[in-house]
XYZ file of C-alpha atoms in Angstrom:
672
model
C 26.128 20.786 11.345
C 24.932 23.807 9.339
C 22.468 23.088 6.573
C 23.345 24.444 3.148
C 21.163 27.483 2.244
C 18.226 26.750 0.032
C 18.681 28.017 -3.549
C 15.366 28.601 -5.146
C 14.757 28.891 -8.767
C 12.709 31.785 -10.077
C 9.302 29.972 -9.789
C 10.203 28.774 -6.163
C 11.222 32.423 -5.346
C 7.579 33.520 -6.257
C 6.283 31.153 -3.689
C 8.575 32.317 -0.972
C 7.789 35.913 -1.772
C 4.024 35.377 -1.751
C 2.444 37.935 0.737
C -1.247 37.312 1.156
C -4.259 35.487 -0.391
C -4.417 32.035 -1.962
C -1.668 30.661 -4.258
C -1.723 27.331 -6.088
C 1.526 25.574 -6.837
C 1.534 22.897 -9.604
C 4.629 20.787 -10.305
C 5.433 17.179 -11.256
C 7.503 14.881 -9.074
C 10.924 16.280 -8.201
C 10.228 19.891 -8.888
C 10.584 20.964 -5.313
C 7.049 21.410 -4.183
C 7.530 19.986 -0.660
C 10.889 21.540 -0.192
C 9.724 25.021 -0.999
C 6.666 24.667 1.282
C 9.050 23.724 4.127
C 11.317 26.645 3.237
C 8.323 29.080 3.235
C 7.260 27.737 6.593
C 10.764 28.316 8.067
C 11.157 31.819 6.561
C 7.575 32.828 7.948
C 8.891 31.832 11.407
C 12.138 33.717 10.901
C 10.231 36.733 9.705
C 8.432 37.053 12.979
C 5.336 34.934 12.410
C 3.746 33.341 15.474
C 4.615 29.617 15.189
C 1.363 28.746 16.814
C -0.500 30.344 13.920
C 1.443 28.836 10.979
C 0.581 25.280 9.914
C 1.710 22.916 7.130
C -0.641 20.089 6.196
C 1.082 17.032 4.793
C -0.623 14.238 2.843
C 0.288 11.395 5.271
C 1.809 10.800 8.599
C 5.074 9.831 7.134
C 5.304 13.122 5.132
C 4.234 14.865 8.232
C 7.021 13.517 10.376
C 9.574 14.048 7.637
C 8.508 17.702 7.185
C 8.582 18.451 10.822
C 12.131 17.029 11.093
C 13.325 19.006 8.161
C 11.836 22.220 9.333
C 13.391 21.841 12.878
C 16.705 21.155 11.259
C 16.279 24.073 9.020
C 15.471 26.409 11.789
C 18.309 25.202 13.977
C 16.400 25.950 17.167
C 13.789 24.474 19.226
C 10.192 25.690 19.206
C 7.289 25.163 21.663
C 5.318 23.639 18.910
C 5.584 23.114 15.115
C 2.330 22.990 13.567
C 2.980 20.309 10.959
C 0.132 17.858 10.697
C -2.310 16.063 8.470
C -5.722 17.016 7.478
C -7.277 14.658 9.975
C -4.812 16.001 12.622
C -5.894 19.465 11.958
C -9.536 18.533 12.151
C -8.854 16.792 15.487
C -7.226 19.962 16.881
C -10.138 22.215 15.810
C -12.944 19.956 17.034
C -11.175 19.166 20.362
C -10.445 22.930 20.959
C -13.892 24.070 20.181
C -16.490 21.497 21.104
C -18.738 24.124 22.406
C -19.018 25.757 18.842
C -20.255 22.291 17.726
C -22.900 21.719 20.327
C -20.880 19.215 22.287
C -20.576 19.380 26.041
C -17.004 18.000 25.692
C -14.652 16.866 22.827
C -16.464 14.120 20.852
C -15.319 10.545 20.841
C -13.474 9.783 17.474
C -14.336 6.373 16.189
C -11.516 4.495 14.400
C -12.084 2.096 11.530
C -12.643 -0.910 13.805
C -15.171 0.982 16.103
C -16.973 2.381 13.084
C -17.337 -0.947 11.430
C -18.684 -2.483 14.654
C -21.209 0.359 15.024
C -22.420 0.004 11.374
C -22.736 -3.723 11.770
C -24.694 -3.447 15.025
C -26.988 -0.999 13.628
C -27.557 -3.026 10.586
C -28.416 -6.203 12.692
C -31.196 -4.100 14.433
C -32.688 -3.119 11.044
C -35.855 -4.822 9.791
C -35.356 -6.692 6.586
C -38.901 -5.825 5.277
C -37.828 -2.263 5.372
C -34.925 -2.922 3.037
C -36.713 -4.403 -0.098
C -33.577 -4.375 -2.104
C -31.011 -5.487 0.427
C -32.881 -7.022 3.293
C -31.368 -10.455 2.851
C -27.814 -8.892 3.192
C -28.270 -7.052 6.511
C -26.383 -9.785 8.459
C -23.378 -10.148 6.073
C -20.043 -8.671 7.166
C -19.277 -7.691 3.558
C -22.505 -5.696 3.268
C -21.837 -3.949 6.574
C -18.296 -2.925 5.176
C -19.772 -1.622 1.972
C -22.281 0.454 4.038
C -19.486 1.613 6.331
C -17.559 2.862 3.385
C -20.571 4.469 1.826
C -21.380 6.693 4.981
C -17.837 7.792 4.994
C -17.627 8.657 1.249
C -20.943 10.528 1.459
C -19.630 12.645 4.247
C -16.422 13.283 2.467
C -18.467 14.340 -0.674
C -20.638 16.567 1.446
C -23.670 14.610 0.524
C -26.365 14.670 3.376
C -29.057 12.022 3.552
C -31.763 14.307 2.090
C -29.662 14.926 -1.018
C -28.711 11.236 -1.410
C -32.476 10.559 -1.214
C -33.283 13.114 -3.855
C -30.396 12.289 -6.260
C -31.152 8.510 -5.828
C -34.767 9.154 -6.937
C -33.552 11.265 -9.936
C -31.125 8.506 -10.914
C -33.694 5.733 -10.647
C -31.929 3.952 -7.733
C -34.716 2.726 -5.568
C -32.555 0.552 -3.261
C -30.637 3.770 -2.172
C -33.697 5.208 -0.504
C -33.240 2.563 2.183
C -29.555 3.351 2.281
C -30.385 7.175 2.756
C -32.665 6.339 5.585
C -30.025 4.299 7.356
C -27.491 7.071 6.798
C -29.663 9.470 8.649
C -30.181 7.059 11.504
C -26.357 6.455 11.656
C -25.681 10.196 11.866
C -28.326 10.455 14.612
C -26.733 7.768 16.603
C -23.384 9.353 16.334
C -24.829 12.606 17.598
C -26.548 10.971 20.454
C -23.345 9.268 21.562
C -21.224 12.387 21.180
C -19.104 10.715 18.607
C -17.759 11.313 15.140
C -16.131 9.016 12.567
C -13.105 10.027 10.521
C -14.966 11.651 7.748
C -17.368 13.422 10.133
C -14.404 14.792 11.994
C -13.379 16.888 8.994
C -17.005 18.025 8.319
C -17.316 19.163 11.959
C -13.940 20.807 11.776
C -15.084 23.058 8.961
C -17.989 24.265 11.058
C -15.772 24.975 14.032
C -13.257 26.840 11.637
C -16.081 28.975 10.331
C -17.348 29.848 13.880
C -14.097 30.410 15.516
C -11.790 33.502 15.033
C -9.249 32.881 12.393
C -7.202 29.868 13.850
C -4.142 30.358 11.591
C -2.586 33.277 9.795
C -0.695 31.137 7.308
C -1.594 27.775 5.962
C 0.367 25.580 3.629
C -1.065 22.390 1.994
C 0.926 19.687 0.267
C -0.236 16.875 -2.020
C -3.721 18.554 -2.626
C -4.212 16.381 -5.638
C -5.652 13.665 -3.342
C -8.222 15.175 -1.127
C -11.899 15.327 -0.504
C -14.623 17.998 -0.758
C -14.955 18.110 2.965
C -11.244 18.966 3.274
C -11.566 21.593 0.531
C -14.408 23.140 2.596
C -12.226 23.101 5.683
C -9.362 24.878 3.917
C -11.727 27.519 2.672
C -13.181 28.297 6.075
C -9.850 28.593 7.762
C -9.682 31.972 5.986
C -5.943 32.513 6.639
C -4.037 35.630 5.598
C -2.112 33.483 3.177
C -2.898 30.130 1.690
C -0.422 28.165 -0.449
C -1.619 24.810 -1.836
C 0.632 22.522 -3.797
C 0.060 19.393 -5.869
C 0.160 17.670 -9.147
C -3.146 16.900 -10.711
C -1.413 14.254 -12.894
C -0.279 12.418 -9.784
C -3.860 11.747 -8.428
C -3.761 8.043 -7.380
C -5.952 7.508 -4.469
C -9.363 7.620 -6.094
C -9.986 4.025 -4.685
C -9.956 5.597 -1.181
C -12.537 8.157 -2.082
C -10.116 10.942 -2.865
C -10.682 13.331 -5.744
C -8.595 15.675 -7.754
C -11.566 18.104 -8.378
C -10.514 20.536 -5.730
C -7.078 21.133 -7.047
C -8.345 21.460 -10.679
C -10.797 24.133 -9.716
C -8.770 25.826 -7.049
C -7.779 28.881 -9.050
C -11.420 29.604 -9.962
C -12.953 28.876 -6.616
C -10.565 30.501 -4.447
C -9.587 33.368 -6.874
C -5.998 32.054 -6.512
C -2.700 33.058 -8.161
C -0.975 30.248 -9.902
C 2.761 29.220 -9.991
C 4.060 26.243 -12.155
C 7.334 24.738 -11.149
C 9.034 23.861 -14.424
C 12.480 22.652 -13.066
C 13.037 18.985 -12.163
C 15.504 19.117 -9.301
C 15.517 15.339 -8.735
C 17.127 14.633 -12.090
C 15.875 12.249 -14.838
C 16.354 8.640 -14.059
C 17.387 6.027 -16.741
C 14.811 3.418 -17.294
C 15.484 -0.304 -18.292
C 12.943 -3.055 -18.777
C 13.853 -6.780 -18.226
C 11.699 -9.777 -18.905
C 12.217 -13.289 -17.719
C 10.513 -16.595 -18.381
C 9.237 -17.282 -14.858
C 8.349 -15.287 -11.645
C 11.074 -17.112 -9.609
C 13.690 -15.991 -12.062
C 12.300 -12.483 -11.981
C 12.606 -12.344 -8.266
C 16.115 -13.845 -8.351
C 17.207 -11.194 -10.885
C 15.810 -8.411 -8.779
C 17.646 -9.592 -5.779
C 20.972 -10.079 -7.647
C 20.708 -6.494 -9.213
C 20.082 -5.025 -5.828
C 23.162 -6.706 -4.352
C 25.142 -5.711 -7.491
C 24.149 -2.010 -7.049
C 25.091 -2.175 -3.463
C 28.386 -3.840 -3.850
C 29.568 -2.379 -7.215
C 27.981 1.025 -7.259
C 28.274 1.647 -3.460
C 24.635 2.574 -3.074
C 23.298 2.222 0.550
C 20.674 -0.282 1.070
C 18.183 2.370 2.268
C 18.527 4.135 -1.133
C 17.169 1.140 -2.994
C 13.474 0.091 -3.245
C 11.332 -2.651 -4.791
C 7.913 -1.371 -5.812
C 5.140 -3.847 -6.339
C 1.477 -3.265 -7.359
C -0.096 -4.539 -4.184
C 0.415 -6.446 -0.977
C -0.500 -9.926 -0.507
C 0.677 -13.531 -0.338
C 2.057 -13.396 -3.899
C 5.033 -11.204 -2.653
C 6.280 -14.064 -0.523
C 8.536 -15.347 -3.340
C 10.040 -11.905 -3.823
C 10.747 -11.535 -0.111
C 12.180 -14.992 0.091
C 14.489 -14.151 -2.855
C 15.721 -11.121 -1.018
C 16.337 -13.100 2.151
C 18.200 -15.795 0.287
C 20.423 -13.138 -1.253
C 21.179 -11.815 2.201
C 19.580 -8.489 1.498
C 18.166 -6.544 4.526
C 14.630 -5.506 3.681
C 11.573 -4.104 5.292
C 7.892 -3.959 4.105
C 5.881 -0.810 4.414
C 2.508 0.079 3.012
C -0.736 1.660 3.748
C -3.190 -0.842 5.039
C -0.548 -3.636 5.405
C -2.661 -5.629 7.943
C -1.722 -8.735 9.957
C -3.206 -11.001 7.437
C -1.071 -9.307 4.633
C 2.262 -9.444 6.380
C 4.785 -11.658 4.412
C 5.550 -13.818 7.409
C 1.786 -14.675 7.720
C 1.140 -15.505 4.114
C 1.803 -19.272 4.400
C -1.104 -19.439 6.896
C -3.291 -17.226 4.879
C -2.568 -19.264 1.876
C -3.261 -22.494 3.740
C -6.629 -21.076 4.910
C -7.549 -19.936 1.396
C -6.660 -23.402 -0.049
C -8.942 -25.039 2.562
C -12.101 -23.077 1.533
C -11.326 -22.655 -2.144
C -13.312 -24.265 -4.894
C -11.523 -26.604 -7.441
C -11.096 -23.847 -9.998
C -9.497 -21.553 -7.506
C -7.194 -24.250 -6.266
C -5.896 -24.678 -9.767
C -4.891 -21.123 -9.725
C -3.253 -21.446 -6.229
C -1.466 -24.708 -6.413
C 1.935 -23.541 -7.684
C 2.004 -20.798 -4.987
C 1.213 -23.487 -2.351
C 3.956 -25.763 -3.686
C 6.655 -23.122 -3.940
C 5.854 -21.231 -0.651
C 6.916 -22.090 2.799
C 4.177 -24.610 2.865
C 5.462 -26.884 0.031
C 8.974 -25.754 0.090
C 9.814 -27.079 -3.289
C 11.739 -25.326 -6.083
C 9.690 -23.522 -8.897
C 11.240 -26.016 -11.429
C 9.956 -28.980 -9.299
C 6.538 -27.422 -9.049
C 6.277 -26.831 -12.822
C 7.323 -30.528 -13.270
C 4.444 -31.649 -10.999
C 2.004 -29.409 -12.957
C 3.052 -31.082 -16.246
C 2.617 -34.440 -14.694
C -0.884 -33.567 -13.543
C -1.769 -32.318 -17.059
C -0.220 -35.363 -18.721
C -2.410 -37.561 -16.451
C -5.529 -35.754 -17.572
C -5.941 -34.155 -14.038
C -6.537 -30.544 -12.989
C -3.528 -28.454 -11.929
C -4.590 -28.755 -8.319
C -3.805 -32.484 -8.444
C -0.130 -31.601 -8.501
C -0.253 -31.494 -4.765
C -0.889 -35.173 -4.689
C 2.033 -36.173 -6.933
C 5.358 -37.229 -5.518
C 6.977 -38.445 -8.721
C 10.403 -37.192 -9.411
C 10.882 -35.370 -6.049
C 13.779 -35.858 -3.768
C 13.104 -37.620 -0.374
C 13.021 -34.312 1.625
C 10.558 -32.748 -0.840
C 8.421 -35.859 -0.882
C 8.306 -35.879 2.809
C 7.420 -32.248 3.084
C 4.554 -32.602 0.605
C 3.311 -35.627 2.403
C 3.224 -33.687 5.663
C 1.549 -30.756 4.097
C -1.168 -32.873 2.535
C -1.934 -34.402 5.956
C -1.980 -31.139 7.714
C -4.271 -29.520 5.180
C -6.632 -32.561 5.441
C -6.768 -32.214 9.212
C -7.319 -28.438 9.079
C -10.054 -28.809 6.495
C -11.957 -30.943 8.920
C -12.076 -27.910 11.306
C -13.048 -25.149 8.777
C -16.040 -24.222 10.790
C -13.603 -22.744 13.306
C -10.674 -20.523 11.963
C -9.171 -20.894 15.510
C -9.115 -24.693 15.426
C -7.932 -24.757 11.822
C -5.120 -22.327 12.546
C -4.080 -24.388 15.599
C -3.490 -27.359 13.308
C -1.530 -25.330 10.901
C 0.623 -23.658 13.636
C 1.365 -27.008 15.431
C 1.898 -29.100 12.245
C 3.625 -27.059 9.777
C 7.381 -27.159 9.713
C 7.401 -23.480 8.705
C 6.217 -22.582 12.350
C 9.146 -24.453 13.893
C 11.644 -22.859 11.541
C 10.150 -19.425 12.380
C 10.438 -19.883 16.097
C 14.063 -21.280 15.769
C 15.204 -18.417 13.546
C 13.775 -15.827 16.035
C 16.343 -16.888 18.524
C 19.248 -15.485 16.393
C 17.699 -13.177 13.714
C 16.194 -9.743 14.315
C 14.188 -9.991 11.185
C 12.781 -13.414 12.170
C 11.696 -11.902 15.456
C 9.774 -9.218 13.438
C 8.256 -11.871 11.311
C 7.201 -13.891 14.519
C 5.671 -10.787 15.945
C 3.545 -10.444 12.783
C 2.461 -14.020 13.165
C 1.523 -13.430 16.823
C -0.512 -10.394 15.698
C -2.211 -12.561 12.995
C -2.994 -15.280 15.814
C -4.666 -12.605 17.896
C -6.946 -11.660 14.936
C -7.697 -15.317 14.446
C -8.524 -15.610 18.085
C -10.948 -12.681 17.948
C -12.749 -14.126 14.881
C -12.690 -17.588 16.434
C -14.459 -16.262 19.600
C -17.093 -14.364 17.637
C -20.525 -15.436 16.473
C -19.058 -16.182 12.887
C -15.914 -18.245 13.747
C -15.543 -19.890 10.288
C -12.489 -19.627 8.036
C -14.612 -18.009 5.444
C -15.812 -15.277 7.935
C -12.175 -14.632 8.844
C -10.875 -14.323 5.250
C -13.873 -11.998 4.416
C -13.099 -9.797 7.426
C -9.392 -9.657 6.547
C -10.286 -8.650 2.985
C -12.737 -5.880 3.857
C -10.895 -4.402 6.857
C -9.861 -1.236 4.950
C -7.864 1.054 7.425
C -7.105 -1.729 9.858
C -3.968 -1.219 11.977
C -0.649 -2.301 10.404
C 0.900 -5.555 11.765
C 4.390 -3.965 11.803
C 5.970 -0.581 11.819
C 6.641 1.170 8.593
C 10.248 1.088 7.517
C 12.631 3.673 8.845
C 14.583 5.441 6.077
C 17.499 5.747 8.541
C 17.899 1.939 8.684
C 20.138 0.174 6.235
C 17.538 -1.910 4.459
C 15.859 -2.202 1.076
C 12.311 -1.090 1.191
C 9.568 -3.333 -0.392
C 6.648 -1.071 -1.095
C 3.368 -0.965 -2.871
C 3.025 1.593 -5.660
C 0.647 3.536 -3.325
C 2.879 3.441 -0.318
C 5.786 4.581 -2.399
C 4.036 7.856 -3.316
C 6.054 10.825 -2.051
C 9.303 8.849 -1.464
C 12.662 9.211 -3.238
C 15.458 6.589 -3.899
C 18.537 6.370 -5.979
C 17.335 3.306 -7.722
C 13.842 1.620 -7.853
C 13.118 -1.969 -9.125
C 9.456 -2.083 -10.278
C 8.582 -5.909 -10.071
C 5.683 -7.354 -11.844
C 5.303 -4.836 -14.700
C 2.691 -6.995 -16.432
C -0.826 -6.769 -17.515
C -3.024 -7.478 -14.515
C -0.645 -5.511 -12.220
C 0.231 -2.480 -14.331
C -2.684 -1.898 -15.028
C -4.887 -3.673 -12.706
C -8.402 -3.272 -14.002
C -10.020 -6.022 -11.920
C -10.535 -4.200 -8.527
C -14.119 -4.840 -7.394
C -16.442 -1.813 -7.791
C -17.860 -0.415 -4.456
C -21.472 -1.681 -4.113
C -22.567 1.976 -3.400
C -20.502 4.148 -5.724
C -21.429 7.790 -5.401
C -20.769 8.289 -9.087
C -23.943 6.315 -9.828
C -26.003 9.235 -8.473
C -24.804 11.152 -11.510
C -26.033 8.279 -13.797
C -25.068 4.737 -14.565
C -21.645 4.427 -16.183
C -20.932 1.808 -18.812
C -18.246 -0.771 -18.265
C -16.075 0.859 -20.949
C -16.332 4.259 -19.066
C -15.269 2.664 -15.901
C -12.348 0.868 -17.395
C -11.147 4.128 -19.060
C -11.321 5.891 -15.769
C -9.417 3.005 -14.076
C -6.840 2.826 -16.927
C -6.092 6.510 -16.538
C -5.722 5.973 -12.775
C -3.471 3.098 -13.172
C -1.309 4.968 -15.708
C -0.782 7.798 -13.190
C -0.001 5.258 -10.450
C 2.648 3.566 -12.719
C 4.251 6.746 -13.595
C 4.395 7.733 -9.897
C 6.300 4.602 -9.135
C 8.750 5.214 -11.922
C 9.189 8.883 -10.663
C 10.505 7.600 -7.350
C 14.031 7.176 -8.534
C 16.645 9.832 -8.980
C 19.152 7.813 -10.933
C 17.805 4.537 -12.311
C 14.622 2.488 -12.736
C 14.515 -1.225 -13.669
C 11.159 -2.667 -14.783
C 10.856 -6.409 -14.616
C 8.212 -8.773 -16.033
C 7.585 -12.571 -16.180
C 4.849 -15.092 -16.649
C 3.850 -16.685 -13.300
C 3.411 -20.132 -14.911
C 6.381 -19.866 -17.396
C 4.127 -20.887 -20.246
C 2.960 -17.733 -22.003
C 5.134 -15.516 -24.032
C 6.668 -12.396 -22.535
C 5.005 -10.228 -25.021
C 1.452 -11.439 -23.992
C 2.031 -10.276 -20.399
C 4.281 -7.344 -20.547
C 2.724 -4.050 -19.360
C 1.526 -1.685 -22.063
C 2.663 1.231 -19.826
C 6.353 0.273 -20.552
C 5.886 0.636 -24.290
C 4.120 4.068 -23.681
C 7.441 5.176 -22.000
C 9.366 4.226 -25.173
C 11.429 1.624 -23.274
C 12.333 -1.531 -25.121
C 12.314 -4.894 -23.315
C 15.520 -6.750 -22.932
C 16.648 -10.018 -21.358
C 17.761 -9.621 -17.814
C 21.611 -9.746 -17.524
C 22.926 -13.032 -16.136
C 25.426 -13.215 -13.205
C 28.919 -13.509 -14.454
C 31.519 -15.766 -12.936
C 33.964 -12.998 -13.006
C 31.606 -10.504 -11.315
C 30.180 -12.403 -8.214
C 28.267 -10.147 -5.799
C 27.335 -12.734 -3.171
C 29.130 -15.502 -1.205
C 27.118 -18.125 -3.098
C 28.121 -16.708 -6.576
C 31.794 -16.322 -5.444
C 31.904 -19.947 -4.112
C 30.347 -21.170 -7.315
C 32.913 -19.327 -9.422
C 35.809 -20.607 -7.249
C 34.539 -24.312 -7.813
C 34.365 -23.784 -11.507
C 37.889 -22.405 -11.543
C 39.081 -25.257 -9.392
C 37.639 -27.801 -11.765
C 38.946 -26.221 -14.902
C 42.091 -28.135 -15.851
C 42.972 -25.511 -18.604
C 43.661 -22.689 -16.150
C 46.928 -21.722 -14.549
C 47.876 -23.630 -11.310
C 48.133 -20.383 -9.455
C 44.525 -19.479 -10.298
C 43.290 -22.814 -9.293
C 45.238 -22.726 -6.010
C 43.709 -19.248 -5.279
C 40.379 -20.794 -5.941
C 40.972 -23.542 -3.289
C 41.787 -20.750 -0.765
C 38.420 -19.144 -1.620
C 36.482 -22.354 -1.246
C 38.039 -23.214 2.086
C 37.765 -19.638 3.441
């Protein structure tokens, strides 16, 4: 099949015609930045450029794979190699190809996140507490090791060596950082002695190799440059290609929490002496935006599920052109996933950093483990999730009734788990079973493996999962996630810190851990459930943004890193930090909204069904100029699922005022 020819607008044509030197391309979502970079790549090859000396750097592995596929389709011929990669991939190529230029006898070993964490933890265990006056009592803590691990990565990404850290820490009045700078130096020395590099050091070393080698590429194209590092900026500069085209949107910078910065794109013209092209035309179209508010989270999830099915059935939109965007992964999205499953909607989860402990199928076990170690105040916050999850299995309405009974009796909300009043026999039996299993598991909290064994063997959820896997492909994926989770439990259970607390701490700090399941395939007929960060760069017909409430959009409660490099420039006030975060969250929200070509639906509710909608609705929705409205209710004459159709038929059958022919037709429907 022949691809339609690319029809550039005047600004895009300037990019295609660019001959030599650096060029910066700025454009918001949908203006064709990625498409024109791919077209430029293809035209360079068609114009006689050596395919081995043209490279396109994508912002993620998913974007890399999509660009490579699109370019090969565009060229309509095979090539020995298409140099489409990520910044890390390019760095790996350069370092592996030129180890001699870096003083290595052979290509260095590259530490992944797990190996790097293990190395940092091992080195900290060997440190003398008296040589760390400020942090000596933390050296054995996993959380502290993870903070130090992130610090040495961020420092390398920011091109800060130990001596500079030491000097700037002294100037900023941060005495505890002197010990940190010393450890940083020892850490780098150990890596050098082992012939190894971590992910951040890989990019630093690649810049050295690029400067020492003959020009590795004639033409370099870089996408999504708004989220990069100073080390990557140096690498790009030292490649010294004949032509360099960098594209991005400074107003779409959303990965600062991962150490990324927008400073390189904002100073690119000045630093590289670059020309500038702004893309003014939005080719994706302008999506309509609606905002719905509902009394309770369960009703919000049901409304999202019904609207997705309605769009698919009534508008004929394929499942894979629909997405649900949430602020973050975690056990709280279990209700949303269950609502989609109950509505018969095929779905997949995908997201950066979705580890085994965050997969939806494992959240009942994570929730149970958190309950076991939670203090009374935390249990008050968790109890409704426990009751309505696969653990308790009761309806949101029944859970709210138990909460009211607990409050009426003068008890804390967590006491609702001990109440049976007003429940049907199956619900009463399920809660009784849950209470007993949680008590047994609590007695084994010193070993996460023993506690999880009690949960796995005792919870009816485990039995349902195994039984469903015999007939359902999705259930088999869910079971695989639980098996991956159990392996993680086993690893911690066999370690020197086998407690539930240690397991949960490790699960929370394992930034960059391998995903439990594969990222969703856009070719499969399924709705994508994505975090706002995982949705960056994707495009759909319709996007449902669930949880458009304060606390999610924006979320200002993310813990500050223990060693924030910005502290070297002076201590920031809480108000300054919050202003910075608010701007970051606003960009993230607008990025989520920009994922849709045709329609965006924002939804909001109160998780406890007690506060007013106005008190929790996101301020960002008002900034868009969108008015909140009540969600449309499912109409009897407009059923979009078998359940709704059956309910409509039963109502028709029971309505004696209707014509006999209509009621007889309803009988046929009910019996079908």
